[in-house]
Tab-separated table of C-alpha atoms and ligand atoms in Angstrom:
chain	number	residue	atom	x	y	z
A	1	MET	CA	15.198	60.676	-41.087
A	2	SER	CA	13.363	57.409	-40.375
A	3	ASP	CA	11.410	57.096	-37.163
A	4	THR	CA	13.896	54.696	-35.620
A	5	TRP	CA	16.818	57.036	-36.268
A	6	ARG	CA	14.861	59.868	-34.728
A	7	ILE	CA	13.963	57.799	-31.649
A	8	VAL	CA	17.593	56.786	-31.113
A	9	GLU	CA	18.764	60.405	-31.583
A	10	GLU	CA	16.114	61.731	-29.215
A	11	GLU	CA	16.868	59.197	-26.514
A	12	LEU	CA	20.601	59.808	-26.745
A	13	SER	CA	20.270	63.562	-26.523
A	14	LYS	CA	18.100	63.443	-23.379
A	15	PRO	CA	20.073	64.886	-20.496
A	16	SER	CA	20.873	62.279	-17.840
A	17	LEU	CA	19.897	62.828	-14.231
A	18	PHE	CA	22.991	60.946	-13.113
A	19	ARG	CA	26.362	62.570	-12.741
A	20	SER	CA	27.742	59.127	-11.805
A	21	ARG	CA	25.312	56.239	-11.881
A	22	GLU	CA	28.145	53.737	-11.164
A	23	SER	CA	28.723	55.352	-7.789
A	24	LEU	CA	25.414	53.860	-6.620
A	25	MET	CA	26.293	50.346	-7.719
A	26	PRO	CA	26.901	47.868	-4.881
A	27	GLU	CA	30.569	47.282	-5.755
A	28	HIS	CA	31.472	50.971	-5.627
A	29	LEU	CA	33.556	51.876	-2.572
A	30	PRO	CA	32.740	55.419	-1.370
A	31	ASP	CA	35.429	57.765	-0.017
A	32	LYS	CA	33.779	58.038	3.357
A	33	LEU	CA	31.240	56.204	5.471
A	34	PRO	CA	29.095	58.561	7.521
A	35	HIS	CA	28.236	57.058	10.945
A	36	ARG	CA	31.049	54.554	10.804
A	37	GLU	CA	33.805	56.954	11.892
A	38	SER	CA	34.244	55.490	15.357
A	39	GLU	CA	34.517	51.994	13.888
A	40	ILE	CA	37.276	53.199	11.539
A	41	ARG	CA	39.045	54.647	14.584
A	42	SER	CA	38.762	51.308	16.403
A	43	LEU	CA	40.235	49.460	13.437
A	44	VAL	CA	43.145	51.887	13.267
A	45	SER	CA	43.853	51.444	16.939
A	46	TYR	CA	43.734	47.642	16.648
A	47	PHE	CA	46.240	47.688	13.784
A	48	LYS	CA	48.482	50.549	14.786
A	49	HIS	CA	51.295	48.141	15.765
A	50	LEU	CA	51.868	47.828	11.991
A	51	VAL	CA	53.384	51.301	11.997
A	52	HIS	CA	54.639	51.400	15.570
A	53	ASP	CA	56.113	47.960	16.099
A	54	PRO	CA	55.570	45.831	12.985
A	55	GLY	CA	55.786	42.084	13.513
A	56	SER	CA	55.286	42.304	17.269
A	57	ILE	CA	51.806	40.780	17.215
A	58	SER	CA	49.377	39.226	14.762
A	59	GLN	CA	46.095	41.014	15.323
A	60	ARG	CA	42.637	39.483	14.822
A	61	VAL	CA	39.498	41.574	14.766
A	62	LEU	CA	35.974	40.369	14.162
A	63	ILE	CA	33.451	42.665	12.468
A	64	ILE	CA	29.864	41.563	12.870
A	65	GLY	CA	26.600	43.138	11.746
A	66	GLY	CA	23.437	42.399	9.812
A	67	VAL	CA	22.898	42.677	6.071
A	68	GLY	CA	23.814	46.035	4.568
A	69	THR	CA	25.254	47.507	7.766
A	70	GLY	CA	28.491	48.376	5.957
A	71	LYS	CA	30.794	45.544	7.077
A	72	THR	CA	32.439	45.020	3.693
A	73	ALA	CA	32.688	48.727	2.907
A	74	LEU	CA	34.105	49.513	6.365
A	75	SER	CA	36.825	46.901	6.110
A	76	LYS	CA	37.786	47.814	2.529
A	77	LEU	CA	37.859	51.545	3.157
A	78	PHE	CA	39.906	51.093	6.311
A	79	GLY	CA	42.288	48.788	4.421
A	80	LYS	CA	42.703	51.204	1.556
A	81	ILE	CA	43.397	54.320	3.615
A	82	PHE	CA	45.386	52.598	6.347
A	83	THR	CA	47.802	50.868	3.965
A	84	ARG	CA	48.204	54.040	1.929
A	85	THR	CA	49.095	56.027	5.049
A	86	ALA	CA	51.430	53.296	6.306
A	87	ARG	CA	53.231	53.190	2.960
A	88	GLU	CA	53.644	56.954	2.972
A	89	LYS	CA	55.337	56.562	6.324
A	90	GLY	CA	57.648	53.959	4.799
A	91	TYR	CA	55.980	50.766	6.067
A	92	ASN	CA	55.322	47.930	3.691
A	93	VAL	CA	51.746	47.002	4.611
A	94	SER	CA	49.155	45.524	2.227
A	95	TYR	CA	45.471	44.762	2.542
A	96	VAL	CA	43.749	41.865	0.829
A	97	HIS	CA	40.037	41.169	0.848
A	98	VAL	CA	39.004	37.530	0.450
A	99	ASN	CA	35.413	36.481	-0.032
A	100	CYS	CA	34.852	33.156	1.729
A	101	HIS	CA	31.568	32.641	-0.032
A	102	ARG	CA	33.555	32.212	-3.233
A	103	ASN	CA	36.621	30.658	-1.618
A	104	ARG	CA	35.308	28.108	0.814
A	105	THR	CA	38.377	25.985	1.433
A	106	LEU	CA	41.561	26.780	3.279
A	107	TYR	CA	43.460	26.031	0.071
A	108	ASN	CA	41.438	28.510	-2.005
A	109	ILE	CA	41.671	31.201	0.651
A	110	ILE	CA	45.444	30.959	0.901
A	111	TYR	CA	45.780	30.766	-2.856
A	112	ASP	CA	43.659	33.898	-3.215
A	113	ILE	CA	45.783	35.785	-0.689
A	114	ALA	CA	48.952	34.859	-2.617
A	115	ARG	CA	47.329	35.809	-5.925
A	116	GLN	CA	46.231	39.232	-4.661
A	117	LEU	CA	49.715	39.884	-3.295
A	118	ALA	CA	51.101	38.802	-6.677
A	119	LEU	CA	53.397	36.278	-5.003
A	120	PRO	CA	54.655	33.633	-7.437
A	121	ILE	CA	53.349	30.609	-5.545
A	122	PRO	CA	52.583	27.576	-7.697
A	123	SER	CA	48.925	26.623	-7.653
A	124	ARG	CA	49.619	22.913	-8.014
A	125	GLY	CA	51.397	20.354	-5.967
A	126	LEU	CA	51.286	22.171	-2.647
A	127	SER	CA	48.984	21.490	0.264
A	128	ALA	CA	47.225	24.456	1.884
A	129	LYS	CA	49.692	24.475	4.737
A	130	GLU	CA	52.716	24.253	2.448
A	131	MET	CA	51.352	27.147	0.466
A	132	PHE	CA	50.930	29.132	3.661
A	133	ASP	CA	54.540	28.429	4.627
A	134	ALA	CA	55.690	29.550	1.176
A	135	LEU	CA	53.643	32.724	1.648
A	136	LEU	CA	55.379	33.435	4.956
A	137	VAL	CA	58.806	32.948	3.370
A	138	PHE	CA	57.964	35.427	0.616
A	139	LEU	CA	56.662	37.979	3.102
A	140	ASP	CA	59.884	37.657	5.093
A	141	GLU	CA	61.971	38.109	1.962
A	142	LEU	CA	59.981	41.157	0.913
A	143	ASP	CA	59.764	42.467	4.485
A	144	GLN	CA	56.052	42.893	3.961
A	145	TYR	CA	53.084	42.907	6.385
A	146	VAL	CA	49.524	42.043	5.462
A	147	ILE	CA	46.025	42.621	6.752
A	148	VAL	CA	43.838	39.822	5.433
A	149	ALA	CA	40.080	40.409	5.562
A	150	LEU	CA	38.057	37.199	5.410
A	151	ASP	CA	34.584	38.367	4.396
A	152	GLU	CA	31.542	36.114	4.858
A	153	PHE	CA	33.755	34.114	7.176
A	154	HIS	CA	30.780	32.136	8.531
A	155	TYR	CA	30.576	30.280	5.183
A	156	PHE	CA	34.093	29.030	5.567
A	157	ALA	CA	33.612	28.334	9.270
A	158	SER	CA	30.464	26.298	8.731
A	159	LEU	CA	31.701	24.313	5.739
A	160	SER	CA	35.301	23.620	6.607
A	161	GLN	CA	36.812	21.182	9.012
A	162	SER	CA	37.397	22.808	12.362
A	163	ASP	CA	41.162	22.328	12.041
A	164	ALA	CA	41.120	24.641	8.992
A	165	VAL	CA	39.379	27.381	10.966
A	166	TYR	CA	41.684	26.672	13.888
A	167	PHE	CA	44.644	26.981	11.549
A	168	LEU	CA	43.625	30.463	10.404
A	169	ALA	CA	42.351	31.762	13.694
A	170	ARG	CA	45.390	30.680	15.647
A	171	THR	CA	48.289	31.071	13.233
A	172	TYR	CA	51.427	32.256	14.943
A	173	GLU	CA	50.266	31.127	18.362
A	174	ALA	CA	53.636	29.562	19.136
A	175	TYR	CA	55.682	31.396	16.524
A	176	GLU	CA	58.836	33.198	17.501
A	177	GLY	CA	59.608	35.143	14.298
A	178	SER	CA	58.123	38.311	12.920
A	179	LYS	CA	54.328	38.054	12.740
A	180	ARG	CA	53.439	39.290	9.289
A	181	ILE	CA	49.813	38.341	8.800
A	182	ASN	CA	46.905	40.019	10.587
A	183	PHE	CA	43.225	39.217	10.197
A	184	VAL	CA	39.890	40.943	9.974
A	185	PHE	CA	37.132	38.335	10.172
A	186	ILE	CA	33.727	39.446	8.911
A	187	ALA	CA	30.517	37.586	9.767
A	188	SER	CA	26.850	38.383	10.074
A	189	ASP	CA	26.539	37.373	13.704
A	190	THR	CA	28.400	35.504	16.401
A	191	SER	CA	25.814	32.714	16.581
A	192	LYS	CA	27.144	31.576	13.207
A	193	LEU	CA	30.469	30.921	14.907
A	194	ALA	CA	29.079	29.306	18.043
A	195	PHE	CA	29.872	25.799	16.849
A	196	LEU	CA	33.611	26.448	16.872
A	197	ASP	CA	35.597	24.990	19.700
A	198	PRO	CA	35.678	27.403	22.653
A	199	VAL	CA	39.363	28.299	22.339
A	200	THR	CA	39.119	29.204	18.637
A	201	GLU	CA	35.885	31.066	19.308
A	202	GLY	CA	37.633	32.926	22.109
A	203	TYR	CA	40.370	33.963	19.720
A	204	LEU	CA	37.835	35.347	17.279
A	205	LEU	CA	35.766	37.130	19.882
A	206	ARG	CA	38.602	38.917	21.598
A	207	HIS	CA	38.265	42.116	19.556
A	208	VAL	CA	34.792	42.620	18.176
A	209	ILE	CA	33.364	45.560	16.250
A	210	LYS	CA	29.599	45.321	16.094
A	211	LEU	CA	27.709	47.262	13.447
A	212	LEU	CA	24.099	48.006	14.330
A	213	PRO	CA	21.403	48.429	11.678
A	214	TYR	CA	21.119	52.058	10.569
A	215	THR	CA	18.436	54.387	11.928
A	216	SER	CA	16.453	56.586	9.566
A	217	THR	CA	18.485	59.665	10.558
A	218	GLN	CA	21.718	57.846	9.804
A	219	LEU	CA	20.394	56.579	6.482
A	220	HIS	CA	19.293	60.084	5.648
A	221	ASP	CA	22.889	61.322	6.083
A	222	ILE	CA	24.233	58.405	4.056
A	223	LEU	CA	21.757	59.047	1.241
A	224	LYS	CA	22.533	62.793	1.244
A	225	TYR	CA	26.205	62.027	0.759
A	226	ARG	CA	25.764	59.306	-1.854
A	227	ALA	CA	23.087	61.234	-3.798
A	228	SER	CA	25.262	64.354	-3.999
A	229	ILE	CA	27.856	62.309	-5.880
A	230	ALA	CA	25.474	60.256	-8.001
A	231	PHE	CA	23.073	62.957	-9.262
A	232	PHE	CA	23.326	66.419	-10.764
A	233	GLU	CA	22.199	69.274	-8.582
A	234	GLY	CA	18.482	69.956	-8.514
A	235	VAL	CA	17.566	66.417	-9.543
A	236	TYR	CA	16.249	65.383	-6.139
A	237	ASP	CA	15.096	67.131	-3.051
A	238	ASP	CA	15.434	66.215	0.542
A	239	GLU	CA	11.890	64.847	0.784
A	240	VAL	CA	12.849	62.051	-1.583
A	241	LEU	CA	15.841	61.027	0.519
A	242	LYS	CA	13.829	61.276	3.729
A	243	ALA	CA	11.113	59.026	2.330
A	244	ILE	CA	13.646	56.292	1.572
A	245	ALA	CA	15.451	56.732	4.890
A	246	ASP	CA	12.158	56.470	6.803
A	247	TYR	CA	11.131	53.380	4.909
A	248	GLU	CA	14.396	51.566	5.638
A	249	GLY	CA	15.399	52.963	9.057
A	250	VAL	CA	15.460	50.351	11.817
A	251	ASP	CA	13.699	52.756	14.196
A	252	LYS	CA	10.823	53.026	11.705
A	253	GLY	CA	10.385	49.276	11.324
A	254	GLY	CA	12.755	48.840	8.376
A	255	GLY	CA	15.820	46.641	8.103
A	256	GLY	CA	18.375	49.419	8.659
A	257	ASN	CA	20.076	48.166	5.502
A	258	ALA	CA	22.098	50.763	3.575
A	259	ARG	CA	22.232	48.601	0.454
A	260	HIS	CA	18.438	48.569	0.229
A	261	ALA	CA	18.272	52.314	0.701
A	262	LEU	CA	20.842	52.907	-2.051
A	263	GLU	CA	19.104	50.457	-4.368
A	264	ALA	CA	15.833	52.286	-3.830
A	265	LEU	CA	17.529	55.583	-4.679
A	266	LEU	CA	19.134	54.170	-7.815
A	267	LEU	CA	15.873	52.655	-8.978
A	268	ALA	CA	13.944	55.872	-8.303
A	269	GLY	CA	16.528	57.714	-10.436
A	270	ASP	CA	16.158	55.159	-13.227
A	271	LEU	CA	12.365	55.408	-13.133
A	272	ALA	CA	12.495	59.204	-13.279
A	273	GLU	CA	14.880	59.049	-16.228
A	274	LYS	CA	12.660	56.553	-18.034
A	275	ASP	CA	9.707	58.906	-17.528
A	276	GLY	CA	11.749	61.690	-19.093
A	277	ALA	CA	11.315	63.654	-15.852
A	278	ARG	CA	13.773	66.358	-14.819
A	279	ARG	CA	13.481	65.486	-11.145
A	280	ILE	CA	12.910	62.452	-8.975
A	281	THR	CA	9.492	62.726	-7.355
A	282	ILE	CA	7.974	61.022	-4.336
A	283	GLU	CA	5.922	58.968	-6.772
A	284	HIS	CA	9.126	57.565	-8.298
A	285	VAL	CA	10.257	56.642	-4.802
A	286	ARG	CA	6.928	54.920	-4.098
A	287	ARG	CA	7.197	52.900	-7.271
A	288	SER	CA	10.791	52.061	-6.538
A	289	LEU	CA	10.051	50.892	-2.984
A	290	ALA	CA	7.043	48.886	-4.144
A	291	SER	CA	9.087	46.913	-6.631
A	292	LEU	CA	12.027	46.448	-4.313
A	293	SER	CA	10.889	43.019	-3.421
A	294	ARG	CA	12.226	42.175	-6.790
A	295	GLU	CA	13.775	38.979	-5.472
A	296	ILE	CA	10.241	37.693	-5.684
A	297	VAL	CA	10.008	38.961	-9.228
A	298	SER	CA	13.260	37.280	-10.136
A	299	VAL	CA	12.420	33.909	-8.558
A	300	SER	CA	8.941	33.970	-10.083
A	301	GLU	CA	10.469	33.031	-13.450
A	302	PHE	CA	11.891	29.844	-11.995
A	303	ILE	CA	8.695	29.089	-10.078
A	304	LYS	CA	6.673	29.385	-13.272
A	305	HIS	CA	8.703	26.555	-14.794
A	306	SER	CA	8.888	24.300	-11.744
A	307	SER	CA	7.228	20.915	-11.569
A	308	LEU	CA	4.178	20.428	-9.355
A	309	HIS	CA	6.077	18.544	-6.646
A	310	GLU	CA	8.910	21.029	-6.636
A	311	LEU	CA	6.269	23.675	-5.926
A	312	LEU	CA	4.707	21.563	-3.179
A	313	VAL	CA	8.112	21.245	-1.508
A	314	LEU	CA	8.633	25.006	-1.813
A	315	LEU	CA	5.203	25.613	-0.310
A	316	ALA	CA	6.128	23.331	2.587
A	317	ILE	CA	9.277	25.392	3.230
A	318	ILE	CA	7.384	28.694	3.126
A	319	LYS	CA	4.594	27.463	5.407
A	320	LEU	CA	7.039	26.051	7.932
A	321	LEU	CA	9.128	29.221	7.984
A	322	ARG	CA	6.058	31.387	8.425
A	323	ARG	CA	4.528	29.226	11.113
A	324	SER	CA	7.688	28.749	13.172
A	325	GLY	CA	9.008	32.284	12.800
A	326	VAL	CA	12.594	31.000	12.762
A	327	ARG	CA	15.208	31.825	10.151
A	328	GLU	CA	15.864	28.299	8.943
A	329	VAL	CA	14.185	24.912	9.157
A	330	ARG	CA	15.425	21.348	8.984
A	331	ILE	CA	14.975	19.314	5.840
A	332	GLY	CA	13.325	16.539	7.876
A	333	ASP	CA	10.598	18.926	9.034
A	334	VAL	CA	10.170	20.193	5.471
A	335	GLU	CA	9.560	16.647	4.322
A	336	GLU	CA	6.934	16.061	6.982
A	337	GLU	CA	5.153	19.299	6.039
A	338	TYR	CA	5.400	18.343	2.369
A	339	ARG	CA	3.682	15.021	3.060
A	340	SER	CA	0.772	16.679	4.790
A	341	ILE	CA	0.455	19.220	1.955
A	342	CYS	CA	0.395	16.320	-0.527
A	343	GLU	CA	-2.381	14.751	1.516
A	344	TYR	CA	-4.350	17.998	1.386
A	345	TYR	CA	-4.002	18.188	-2.387
A	346	GLY	CA	-4.580	14.428	-2.837
A	347	GLU	CA	-1.116	13.895	-4.325
A	348	ILE	CA	1.184	10.941	-3.689
A	349	PRO	CA	4.356	12.255	-2.020
A	350	ARG	CA	7.688	11.651	-3.733
A	351	LYS	CA	10.497	9.733	-2.038
A	352	HIS	CA	13.100	11.268	0.251
A	353	THR	CA	15.902	11.368	-2.340
A	354	GLN	CA	13.603	13.135	-4.805
A	355	VAL	CA	12.551	15.723	-2.182
A	356	TYR	CA	16.210	16.310	-1.413
A	357	GLU	CA	16.893	16.781	-5.131
A	358	TYR	CA	14.045	19.339	-5.393
A	359	ILE	CA	15.526	21.336	-2.542
A	360	GLN	CA	18.939	21.280	-4.174
A	361	SER	CA	17.487	22.546	-7.416
A	362	LEU	CA	15.515	25.303	-5.640
A	363	SER	CA	18.732	26.225	-3.907
A	364	ARG	CA	20.760	26.319	-7.130
A	365	ALA	CA	18.156	28.674	-8.588
A	366	GLY	CA	18.446	30.953	-5.546
A	367	VAL	CA	14.811	30.436	-4.532
A	368	VAL	CA	15.859	28.988	-1.159
A	369	SER	CA	19.209	28.532	0.547
A	370	ALA	CA	20.197	25.078	1.721
A	371	HIS	CA	23.273	24.351	3.763
A	372	PRO	CA	24.456	21.760	6.278
A	373	SER	CA	23.690	22.518	9.912
A	374	GLY	CA	26.556	23.372	12.211
A	375	ARG	CA	27.726	21.150	14.983
A	376	GLY	CA	25.473	22.813	17.538
A	377	HIS	CA	22.530	20.842	16.171
A	378	ARG	CA	21.798	17.258	17.100
A	379	GLY	CA	23.233	15.226	14.222
A	380	ARG	CA	24.083	16.739	10.859
A	381	SER	CA	21.190	17.811	8.728
A	382	THR	CA	20.440	20.195	5.896
A	383	MET	CA	18.922	23.521	6.932
A	384	VAL	CA	16.728	25.468	4.548
A	385	SER	CA	15.971	29.188	4.614
A	386	ILE	CA	14.507	31.932	2.461
A	387	ASP	CA	16.314	35.186	3.003
A	388	TYR	CA	14.027	37.593	1.187
A	389	GLY	CA	10.373	38.355	1.391
A	390	PRO	CA	7.672	39.084	2.137
A	391	LEU	CA	6.833	35.409	2.525
A	392	ASP	CA	3.070	35.887	2.366
A	393	VAL	CA	3.394	37.384	-1.109
A	394	LEU	CA	5.622	34.502	-2.141
A	395	GLU	CA	3.212	31.967	-0.644
A	396	ASN	CA	0.251	33.418	-2.561
A	397	TYR	CA	2.230	33.263	-5.748
A	398	VAL	CA	3.224	29.632	-5.206
A	399	VAL	CA	-0.340	28.606	-4.260
A	400	GLU	CA	-1.692	30.316	-7.396
A	401	THR	CA	0.855	28.541	-9.555
A	402	ILE	CA	0.049	25.174	-7.972
A	403	LYS	CA	-3.648	25.775	-8.647
A	404	LYS	CA	-3.016	26.552	-12.317
A	405	ARG	CA	-0.678	23.598	-12.675
A	406	ARG	CA	-3.338	21.236	-11.266
A	407	GLU	CA	-6.097	22.702	-13.428
A	408	LEU	CA	-3.970	22.020	-16.461
A	409	GLY	CA	-3.254	18.531	-15.106
A	410	LEU	CA	0.553	19.006	-15.315
B	1	ATP	N1	27.935	54.487	6.388
B	1	ATP	C1	27.811	54.368	5.066
B	1	ATP	N2	27.974	55.421	4.247
B	1	ATP	C2	27.849	55.311	2.915
B	1	ATP	N3	27.556	54.173	2.293
B	1	ATP	C3	27.374	53.067	3.048
B	1	ATP	C4	27.494	53.112	4.466
B	1	ATP	N4	27.274	51.869	4.958
B	1	ATP	C5	27.032	51.078	3.884
B	1	ATP	N5	27.096	51.795	2.752
B	1	ATP	C6	26.869	51.270	1.398
B	1	ATP	O1	25.792	50.336	1.502
B	1	ATP	C7	26.042	49.172	0.719
B	1	ATP	C8	26.058	47.961	1.590
B	1	ATP	O2	27.203	47.988	2.434
B	1	ATP	P1	28.113	46.682	2.643
B	1	ATP	O3	28.148	45.893	1.398
B	1	ATP	O4	29.401	47.123	3.221
B	1	ATP	O5	27.240	45.925	3.749
B	1	ATP	P2	27.532	44.520	4.430
B	1	ATP	O6	27.328	44.713	5.882
B	1	ATP	O7	28.844	44.001	3.982
B	1	ATP	O8	26.337	43.637	3.856
B	1	ATP	P3	26.281	42.032	3.642
B	1	ATP	O9	25.976	41.432	4.989
B	1	ATP	O10	25.150	41.829	2.705
B	1	ATP	O11	27.596	41.592	3.088
B	1	ATP	C9	27.351	49.417	0.004
B	1	ATP	O12	27.059	49.947	-1.270
B	1	ATP	C10	28.042	50.467	0.862
B	1	ATP	O13	28.890	51.291	0.089
B	2	MG	MG1	29.392	42.342	2.881
């Protein structure tokens, strides 16, 4: 047998450490969510009219919580089990999950709801409101009730006209018939909704479920459960899970983010498998945690190919964010910082429109996020943020690249 054949054979016959690697992927919905039981109970109690007195009210609940606190998983798992139970009891209740990051207009949201419910609503020729009316007619005909989850709702709220948000938040306000649509709004925090008019905001804030970042003990339980499904027995020991939970737990200075913790576990498993090891060791966990700032790794490709002035603008954003300690900065302030950085490097600053274009291109590449400010700010402006880190590592990398670029005279 040739060497290559032998290598392929050998690699294929290696036993895997994973019983189910897919179960650690972000899109996998687990069967239970340790430490979110009371939140599931709250959701059930908010929506129990759907099996006690369907149509009597249209419920709205807002789930808020930071990144990786389980908002999406909580809503989906609740929706899945609740509708299944309701159907078993003979009630026609469905759950649809709409991502407002992908569907940012009222039209797209309503179209997506209709599509998921498999209602034959034409995609052309109707306005958003006409489509909504058609949806209501179908639901009446089918005697069906729906829980609509609007995930990443703050995207829709910040980008749409307030009457669109108003329309969703206050549907049925003066409606006499059977109220068939209920909402779960999901957002990262209430400040993102603060620019709504007070009445609409009041509607959204009436029933709030707040998810706190996970502590290391909670993450430890979550990892124990998820690891028992993902790996074969004997592949990991508790020390490994504890190390990840301690790194990420909010009480130990971490972000309390379950997604990070699960990513670290998956990566540690992959590293162990690549090493041909039979078990995941603490060293695999260390390596996994060290490379977890892989956003920086992934943006470094783009940075390598950026023009000098694009890099100077990026440096301005990083410096401003670090100095001010806030989450996002105004484009006007970025431009001012950029001009003083140009002065330092002896470069002639580019014009406003060009700076704006650089920021858009950095944003398209996912290096920064740029979005219009909400109404709370004086005047409309573009806000820029960087949602990963650490920023000092990123800054060093950008400064190094600028230095090289200038040495080469590019
Ligand atoms: N209590 C839990 N038990 C088990 N797995 C959990 C738990 N909480 C979160 N997870 C898992 O952690 C990951 C992140 O959760 P999820 O996507 O629901 O967070 P999120 O709050 O929606 O985050 P984002 O703000 O980024 O949208 C998912 O893979 C989810 O299955
Ligand atoms: Mg989510």
